[in-house]
Amino acid sequence: MFDWIKNLSSSFLAGIRDRTTDPFTVAFVVSWALCNYRLLLVLWGDADTELKLGLIRQLYPWDWTTHLWAWFGPLIAAGFYVFAYPWIRLKVIMHAREKQVDLANTVKKIEKKSLLDEKDVSLMEKQHEK
């Protein structure tokens, strides 16, 4: 009996962990909280319940555009973060790496030009000895 409860609780916790560590879920929750921060401030405020409900009605009047934006804005932001951001980041990293290689090649060319040949070294040694 206790094993069954342990298995049920561990599978329940594993399911919650999988859902909360999913990048899209995390991005959606963060973007929803940023888009609806006023609602969170009202909910966690010290006002009584009736005042809170009145403030929520003022923040979110009952029209479809307000509710649509309250949910689809965070969905769009989460989609951008999960799908577009890695692609943009990859392009930036590739560009930076190309510039690093170009810089390293330029430094090698400059150092190669500034190396002294044997004649210059022998002249410098003679001047130093004098």
CSV table of N, CA and C in Angstrom, one decimal:
chain,number,residue,atom,x,y,z
A,1,MET,N,0.8,-1.2,0.0
A,1,MET,CA,0.0,0.0,0.0
A,1,MET,C,0.9,1.3,0.0
A,2,PHE,N,1.9,1.3,0.9
A,2,PHE,CA,2.7,2.5,0.9
A,2,PHE,C,3.6,2.6,-0.3
A,3,ASP,N,4.0,1.5,-0.9
A,3,ASP,CA,4.7,1.6,-2.2
A,3,ASP,C,3.9,2.2,-3.3
A,4,TRP,N,2.7,1.9,-3.3
A,4,TRP,CA,1.8,2.5,-4.3
A,4,TRP,C,1.7,4.0,-4.2
A,5,ILE,N,1.6,4.5,-2.9
A,5,ILE,CA,1.5,5.9,-2.6
A,5,ILE,C,2.8,6.6,-3.0
A,6,LYS,N,4.0,5.9,-2.7
A,6,LYS,CA,5.3,6.4,-3.0
A,6,LYS,C,5.4,6.5,-4.5
A,7,ASN,N,5.0,5.5,-5.3
A,7,ASN,CA,5.1,5.5,-6.7
A,7,ASN,C,4.2,6.6,-7.3
A,8,LEU,N,3.0,6.8,-6.8
A,8,LEU,CA,2.1,7.8,-7.3
A,8,LEU,C,2.7,9.2,-7.0
A,9,SER,N,3.2,9.4,-5.8
A,9,SER,CA,3.7,10.8,-5.5
A,9,SER,C,5.0,11.0,-6.3
A,10,SER,N,5.9,10.0,-6.5
A,10,SER,CA,7.1,10.3,-7.3
A,10,SER,C,6.8,10.5,-8.8
A,11,SER,N,5.8,9.8,-9.3
A,11,SER,CA,5.4,10.1,-10.7
A,11,SER,C,4.7,11.4,-10.9
A,12,PHE,N,4.0,11.8,-9.9
A,12,PHE,CA,3.3,13.1,-9.9
A,12,PHE,C,4.4,14.2,-9.8
A,13,LEU,N,5.4,14.1,-9.0
A,13,LEU,CA,6.4,15.1,-8.9
A,13,LEU,C,7.3,15.1,-10.1
A,14,ALA,N,7.5,13.9,-10.7
A,14,ALA,CA,8.3,13.9,-12.0
A,14,ALA,C,7.6,14.6,-13.1
A,15,GLY,N,6.3,14.4,-13.1
A,15,GLY,CA,5.5,15.1,-14.1
A,15,GLY,C,5.5,16.6,-14.0
A,16,ILE,N,5.4,17.1,-12.7
A,16,ILE,CA,5.5,18.5,-12.4
A,16,ILE,C,6.9,19.1,-12.8
A,17,ARG,N,7.9,18.3,-12.4
A,17,ARG,CA,9.3,18.7,-12.8
A,17,ARG,C,9.5,18.8,-14.3
A,18,ASP,N,9.0,17.9,-15.0
A,18,ASP,CA,9.1,17.9,-16.5
A,18,ASP,C,8.4,19.1,-17.1
A,19,ARG,N,7.3,19.4,-16.5
A,19,ARG,CA,6.5,20.6,-17.1
A,19,ARG,C,7.1,21.9,-16.7
A,20,THR,N,7.7,22.0,-15.5
A,20,THR,CA,8.2,23.3,-15.1
A,20,THR,C,9.6,23.6,-15.6
A,21,THR,N,10.3,22.5,-16.0
A,21,THR,CA,11.6,22.8,-16.6
A,21,THR,C,11.6,22.9,-18.1
A,22,ASP,N,10.5,22.7,-18.7
A,22,ASP,CA,10.4,22.9,-20.2
A,22,ASP,C,10.7,24.3,-20.5
A,23,PRO,N,11.5,24.6,-21.5
A,23,PRO,CA,11.9,26.0,-21.8
A,23,PRO,C,10.7,26.8,-22.2
A,24,PHE,N,9.7,26.2,-23.0
A,24,PHE,CA,8.6,27.0,-23.4
A,24,PHE,C,7.7,27.4,-22.2
A,25,THR,N,7.5,26.5,-21.3
A,25,THR,CA,6.7,26.8,-20.1
A,25,THR,C,7.3,27.9,-19.3
A,26,VAL,N,8.6,27.8,-19.0
A,26,VAL,CA,9.3,28.8,-18.3
A,26,VAL,C,9.2,30.1,-18.9
A,27,ALA,N,9.5,30.2,-20.2
A,27,ALA,CA,9.4,31.4,-21.0
A,27,ALA,C,8.0,32.0,-21.0
A,28,PHE,N,7.0,31.1,-21.1
A,28,PHE,CA,5.6,31.6,-21.0
A,28,PHE,C,5.3,32.2,-19.6
A,29,VAL,N,5.7,31.5,-18.6
A,29,VAL,CA,5.4,32.0,-17.2
A,29,VAL,C,6.1,33.3,-17.0
A,30,VAL,N,7.3,33.4,-17.4
A,30,VAL,CA,8.0,34.7,-17.1
A,30,VAL,C,7.4,35.8,-18.0
A,31,SER,N,7.1,35.6,-19.2
A,31,SER,CA,6.6,36.6,-20.1
A,31,SER,C,5.1,37.0,-19.6
A,32,TRP,N,4.4,36.0,-19.1
A,32,TRP,CA,3.0,36.3,-18.6
A,32,TRP,C,3.1,37.2,-17.4
A,33,ALA,N,4.1,36.8,-16.5
A,33,ALA,CA,4.2,37.6,-15.3
A,33,ALA,C,4.7,39.1,-15.6
A,34,LEU,N,5.5,39.2,-16.6
A,34,LEU,CA,5.9,40.6,-17.0
A,34,LEU,C,4.8,41.4,-17.7
A,35,CYS,N,4.0,40.7,-18.5
A,35,CYS,CA,2.9,41.4,-19.2
A,35,CYS,C,1.7,41.7,-18.2
A,36,ASN,N,1.6,40.9,-17.1
A,36,ASN,CA,0.5,41.0,-16.2
A,36,ASN,C,1.0,41.4,-14.8
A,37,TYR,N,2.0,42.1,-14.7
A,37,TYR,CA,2.6,42.4,-13.4
A,37,TYR,C,1.6,43.2,-12.5
A,38,ARG,N,0.8,44.0,-13.1
A,38,ARG,CA,-0.2,44.8,-12.3
A,38,ARG,C,-1.2,43.9,-11.6
A,39,LEU,N,-1.6,42.8,-12.3
A,39,LEU,CA,-2.5,41.9,-11.7
A,39,LEU,C,-1.8,41.2,-10.5
A,40,LEU,N,-0.6,40.8,-10.7
A,40,LEU,CA,0.1,40.2,-9.6
A,40,LEU,C,0.3,41.1,-8.4
A,41,LEU,N,0.5,42.4,-8.7
A,41,LEU,CA,0.6,43.4,-7.6
A,41,LEU,C,-0.7,43.5,-6.8
A,42,VAL,N,-1.8,43.5,-7.6
A,42,VAL,CA,-3.1,43.6,-7.0
A,42,VAL,C,-3.4,42.4,-6.1
A,43,LEU,N,-3.1,41.2,-6.7
A,43,LEU,CA,-3.4,40.0,-5.9
A,43,LEU,C,-2.5,39.9,-4.7
A,44,TRP,N,-1.3,40.3,-4.7
A,44,TRP,CA,-0.5,40.2,-3.5
A,44,TRP,C,-0.5,41.5,-2.6
A,45,GLY,N,-1.4,42.4,-3.0
A,45,GLY,CA,-1.5,43.6,-2.2
A,45,GLY,C,-2.2,43.4,-0.8
A,46,ASP,N,-2.2,44.4,0.0
A,46,ASP,CA,-2.8,44.3,1.3
A,46,ASP,C,-4.3,44.7,1.3
A,47,ALA,N,-4.9,45.0,0.2
A,47,ALA,CA,-6.2,45.4,0.2
A,47,ALA,C,-7.2,44.3,0.5
A,48,ASP,N,-8.4,44.6,0.8
A,48,ASP,CA,-9.4,43.5,1.0
A,48,ASP,C,-9.9,43.0,-0.3
A,49,THR,N,-10.6,41.9,-0.3
A,49,THR,CA,-11.0,41.1,-1.5
A,49,THR,C,-11.9,42.0,-2.4
A,50,GLU,N,-12.8,42.7,-1.8
A,50,GLU,CA,-13.7,43.5,-2.7
A,50,GLU,C,-12.9,44.6,-3.4
A,51,LEU,N,-12.0,45.2,-2.8
A,51,LEU,CA,-11.2,46.3,-3.5
A,51,LEU,C,-10.3,45.6,-4.5
A,52,LYS,N,-9.8,44.4,-4.2
A,52,LYS,CA,-8.9,43.7,-5.2
A,52,LYS,C,-9.7,43.4,-6.5
A,53,LEU,N,-11.0,42.9,-6.3
A,53,LEU,CA,-11.8,42.5,-7.4
A,53,LEU,C,-12.1,43.8,-8.2
A,54,GLY,N,-12.4,44.9,-7.6
A,54,GLY,CA,-12.7,46.1,-8.3
A,54,GLY,C,-11.5,46.6,-9.1
A,55,LEU,N,-10.3,46.5,-8.5
A,55,LEU,CA,-9.1,46.8,-9.3
A,55,LEU,C,-8.8,45.9,-10.5
A,56,ILE,N,-9.1,44.6,-10.3
A,56,ILE,CA,-8.9,43.7,-11.4
A,56,ILE,C,-9.9,44.0,-12.5
A,57,ARG,N,-11.1,44.4,-12.2
A,57,ARG,CA,-12.1,44.8,-13.2
A,57,ARG,C,-11.6,46.0,-13.9
A,58,GLN,N,-11.0,46.9,-13.2
A,58,GLN,CA,-10.5,48.1,-13.9
A,58,GLN,C,-9.3,47.8,-14.8
A,59,LEU,N,-8.4,46.9,-14.3
A,59,LEU,CA,-7.2,46.5,-15.1
A,59,LEU,C,-7.6,45.7,-16.4
A,60,TYR,N,-8.6,44.8,-16.2
A,60,TYR,CA,-9.0,43.9,-17.3
A,60,TYR,C,-10.5,44.1,-17.6
A,61,PRO,N,-10.9,45.1,-18.3
A,61,PRO,CA,-12.3,45.3,-18.6
A,61,PRO,C,-12.7,44.1,-19.5
A,62,TRP,N,-14.0,43.7,-19.5
A,62,TRP,CA,-14.4,42.5,-20.1
A,62,TRP,C,-14.6,42.8,-21.6
A,63,ASP,N,-13.5,42.9,-22.3
A,63,ASP,CA,-13.5,42.9,-23.8
A,63,ASP,C,-12.5,41.9,-24.3
A,64,TRP,N,-12.7,41.4,-25.4
A,64,TRP,CA,-11.9,40.3,-25.9
A,64,TRP,C,-10.5,40.7,-26.2
A,65,THR,N,-10.3,41.9,-26.6
A,65,THR,CA,-8.9,42.3,-27.0
A,65,THR,C,-8.0,42.3,-25.8
A,66,THR,N,-8.5,42.8,-24.6
A,66,THR,CA,-7.6,42.8,-23.4
A,66,THR,C,-7.2,41.4,-23.0
A,67,HIS,N,-8.2,40.5,-23.0
A,67,HIS,CA,-7.9,39.1,-22.6
A,67,HIS,C,-7.1,38.4,-23.7
A,68,LEU,N,-7.3,38.7,-24.9
A,68,LEU,CA,-6.5,38.1,-26.0
A,68,LEU,C,-5.1,38.5,-25.8
A,69,TRP,N,-4.8,39.8,-25.6
A,69,TRP,CA,-3.4,40.2,-25.4
A,69,TRP,C,-2.8,39.7,-24.1
A,70,ALA,N,-3.6,39.5,-23.1
A,70,ALA,CA,-3.1,39.0,-21.8
A,70,ALA,C,-2.6,37.6,-22.0
A,71,TRP,N,-3.1,36.9,-22.9
A,71,TRP,CA,-2.6,35.5,-23.1
A,71,TRP,C,-1.7,35.3,-24.4
A,72,PHE,N,-2.1,36.0,-25.5
A,72,PHE,CA,-1.3,35.7,-26.7
A,72,PHE,C,0.0,36.5,-26.7
A,73,GLY,N,0.0,37.6,-26.0
A,73,GLY,CA,1.3,38.4,-25.9
A,73,GLY,C,2.4,37.5,-25.3
A,74,PRO,N,2.1,36.9,-24.1
A,74,PRO,CA,3.1,36.0,-23.5
A,74,PRO,C,3.4,34.8,-24.4
A,75,LEU,N,2.4,34.3,-25.1
A,75,LEU,CA,2.6,33.1,-26.0
A,75,LEU,C,3.6,33.5,-27.1
A,76,ILE,N,3.4,34.7,-27.7
A,76,ILE,CA,4.2,35.1,-28.8
A,76,ILE,C,5.7,35.3,-28.3
A,77,ALA,N,5.8,36.0,-27.1
A,77,ALA,CA,7.1,36.2,-26.5
A,77,ALA,C,7.8,34.9,-26.2
A,78,ALA,N,7.1,33.9,-25.6
A,78,ALA,CA,7.7,32.6,-25.3
A,78,ALA,C,8.1,31.9,-26.6
A,79,GLY,N,7.3,32.0,-27.6
A,79,GLY,CA,7.6,31.4,-28.9
A,79,GLY,C,8.9,32.0,-29.5
A,80,PHE,N,9.0,33.3,-29.4
A,80,PHE,CA,10.1,34.0,-29.9
A,80,PHE,C,11.4,33.5,-29.1
A,81,TYR,N,11.3,33.4,-27.8
A,81,TYR,CA,12.4,33.0,-27.0
A,81,TYR,C,12.8,31.6,-27.3
A,82,VAL,N,11.9,30.7,-27.5
A,82,VAL,CA,12.2,29.3,-27.7
A,82,VAL,C,12.7,29.0,-29.1
A,83,PHE,N,12.1,29.7,-30.1
A,83,PHE,CA,12.4,29.3,-31.5
A,83,PHE,C,13.3,30.3,-32.2
A,84,ALA,N,13.1,31.6,-32.1
A,84,ALA,CA,13.9,32.6,-32.8
A,84,ALA,C,15.2,33.0,-32.1
A,85,TYR,N,15.2,33.1,-30.8
A,85,TYR,CA,16.3,33.5,-30.0
A,85,TYR,C,17.5,32.5,-30.3
A,86,PRO,N,17.4,31.2,-30.2
A,86,PRO,CA,18.6,30.4,-30.5
A,86,PRO,C,19.1,30.6,-31.9
A,87,TRP,N,18.3,30.8,-32.9
A,87,TRP,CA,18.8,31.0,-34.2
A,87,TRP,C,19.6,32.3,-34.3
A,88,ILE,N,19.0,33.4,-33.7
A,88,ILE,CA,19.7,34.7,-33.7
A,88,ILE,C,21.0,34.5,-32.9
A,89,ARG,N,21.0,33.9,-31.8
A,89,ARG,CA,22.2,33.7,-31.0
A,89,ARG,C,23.3,32.9,-31.8
A,90,LEU,N,22.9,31.9,-32.5
A,90,LEU,CA,23.8,31.1,-33.3
A,90,LEU,C,24.5,32.0,-34.4
A,91,LYS,N,23.7,32.9,-35.0
A,91,LYS,CA,24.2,33.8,-36.1
A,91,LYS,C,25.2,34.8,-35.4
A,92,VAL,N,24.9,35.3,-34.3
A,92,VAL,CA,25.8,36.2,-33.6
A,92,VAL,C,27.1,35.5,-33.2
A,93,ILE,N,27.0,34.3,-32.7
A,93,ILE,CA,28.2,33.5,-32.3
A,93,ILE,C,29.1,33.2,-33.5
A,94,MET,N,28.4,32.8,-34.6
A,94,MET,CA,29.2,32.5,-35.8
A,94,MET,C,29.9,33.8,-36.4
A,95,HIS,N,29.2,34.9,-36.3
A,95,HIS,CA,29.8,36.2,-36.7
A,95,HIS,C,31.0,36.5,-35.8
A,96,ALA,N,30.8,36.4,-34.5
A,96,ALA,CA,31.9,36.7,-33.6
A,96,ALA,C,33.1,35.8,-33.8
A,97,ARG,N,32.8,34.5,-34.1
A,97,ARG,CA,33.9,33.6,-34.3
A,97,ARG,C,34.7,33.9,-35.6
A,98,GLU,N,34.0,34.3,-36.6
A,98,GLU,CA,34.6,34.7,-37.9
A,98,GLU,C,35.5,35.9,-37.6
A,99,LYS,N,35.1,36.9,-36.9
A,99,LYS,CA,35.9,38.0,-36.6
A,99,LYS,C,37.1,37.7,-35.7
A,100,GLN,N,37.0,36.7,-34.8
A,100,GLN,CA,38.1,36.3,-34.0
A,100,GLN,C,39.2,35.6,-34.9
A,101,VAL,N,38.7,34.8,-35.9
A,101,VAL,CA,39.7,34.2,-36.8
A,101,VAL,C,40.4,35.2,-37.7
A,102,ASP,N,39.6,36.2,-38.2
A,102,ASP,CA,40.2,37.3,-39.0
A,102,ASP,C,41.2,38.0,-38.2
A,103,LEU,N,40.9,38.3,-37.0
A,103,LEU,CA,41.8,39.1,-36.1
A,103,LEU,C,43.1,38.3,-35.9
A,104,ALA,N,42.9,37.0,-35.6
A,104,ALA,CA,44.1,36.2,-35.4
A,104,ALA,C,45.0,36.1,-36.6
A,105,ASN,N,44.4,36.0,-37.8
A,105,ASN,CA,45.1,35.9,-39.0
A,105,ASN,C,45.9,37.3,-39.3
A,106,THR,N,45.2,38.4,-39.0
A,106,THR,CA,45.8,39.7,-39.2
A,106,THR,C,47.0,39.8,-38.2
A,107,VAL,N,46.9,39.4,-37.0
A,107,VAL,CA,48.0,39.5,-36.0
A,107,VAL,C,49.2,38.6,-36.5
A,108,LYS,N,48.9,37.4,-37.0
A,108,LYS,CA,50.0,36.6,-37.6
A,108,LYS,C,50.7,37.3,-38.7
A,109,LYS,N,49.9,37.9,-39.6
A,109,LYS,CA,50.6,38.6,-40.7
A,109,LYS,C,51.5,39.7,-40.3
A,110,ILE,N,51.0,40.5,-39.3
A,110,ILE,CA,51.8,41.6,-38.8
A,110,ILE,C,53.0,41.1,-38.1
A,111,GLU,N,52.9,40.1,-37.3
A,111,GLU,CA,54.0,39.5,-36.6
A,111,GLU,C,55.0,38.9,-37.6
A,112,LYS,N,54.6,38.3,-38.7
A,112,LYS,CA,55.5,37.8,-39.7
A,112,LYS,C,56.2,38.9,-40.4
A,113,LYS,N,55.6,40.0,-40.6
A,113,LYS,CA,56.3,41.1,-41.3
A,113,LYS,C,57.3,41.8,-40.4
A,114,SER,N,57.1,41.7,-39.1
A,114,SER,CA,57.9,42.4,-38.1
A,114,SER,C,59.1,41.5,-37.7
A,115,LEU,N,59.2,40.3,-38.1
A,115,LEU,CA,60.3,39.4,-37.8
A,115,LEU,C,61.6,39.9,-38.5
A,116,LEU,N,62.7,39.8,-37.8
A,116,LEU,CA,64.0,40.3,-38.4
A,116,LEU,C,64.6,39.1,-39.1
A,117,ASP,N,65.3,39.4,-40.2
A,117,ASP,CA,66.0,38.4,-40.9
A,117,ASP,C,67.5,38.3,-40.4
A,118,GLU,N,68.3,37.4,-40.9
A,118,GLU,CA,69.6,37.2,-40.3
A,118,GLU,C,70.5,38.4,-40.5
A,119,LYS,N,70.4,39.1,-41.6
A,119,LYS,CA,71.2,40.3,-41.8
A,119,LYS,C,71.0,41.4,-40.7
A,120,ASP,N,69.6,41.6,-40.5
A,120,ASP,CA,69.3,42.6,-39.5
A,120,ASP,C,69.8,42.2,-38.1
A,121,VAL,N,69.7,40.9,-37.8
A,121,VAL,CA,70.1,40.5,-36.5
A,121,VAL,C,71.6,40.7,-36.3
A,122,SER,N,72.4,40.3,-37.3
A,122,SER,CA,73.8,40.5,-37.2
A,122,SER,C,74.2,41.9,-37.1
A,123,LEU,N,73.5,42.8,-37.8
A,123,LEU,CA,73.8,44.3,-37.7
A,123,LEU,C,73.5,44.8,-36.3
A,124,MET,N,72.4,44.3,-35.7
A,124,MET,CA,72.0,44.7,-34.4
A,124,MET,C,73.1,44.2,-33.4
A,125,GLU,N,73.6,43.0,-33.6
A,125,GLU,CA,74.6,42.5,-32.7
A,125,GLU,C,75.8,43.3,-32.7
A,126,LYS,N,76.3,43.6,-33.9
A,126,LYS,CA,77.5,44.4,-34.1
A,126,LYS,C,77.3,45.8,-33.4
A,127,GLN,N,76.1,46.4,-33.6
A,127,GLN,CA,75.9,47.7,-33.0
A,127,GLN,C,75.9,47.6,-31.5
A,128,HIS,N,75.4,46.6,-31.0
A,128,HIS,CA,75.3,46.3,-29.5
A,128,HIS,C,76.7,46.1,-29.0
A,129,GLU,N,77.5,45.4,-29.7
A,129,GLU,CA,78.9,45.1,-29.2
A,129,GLU,C,79.7,46.4,-29.2
A,130,LYS,N,79.5,47.3,-30.1
A,130,LYS,CA,80.2,48.6,-30.1
A,130,LYS,C,79.8,49.4,-28.9
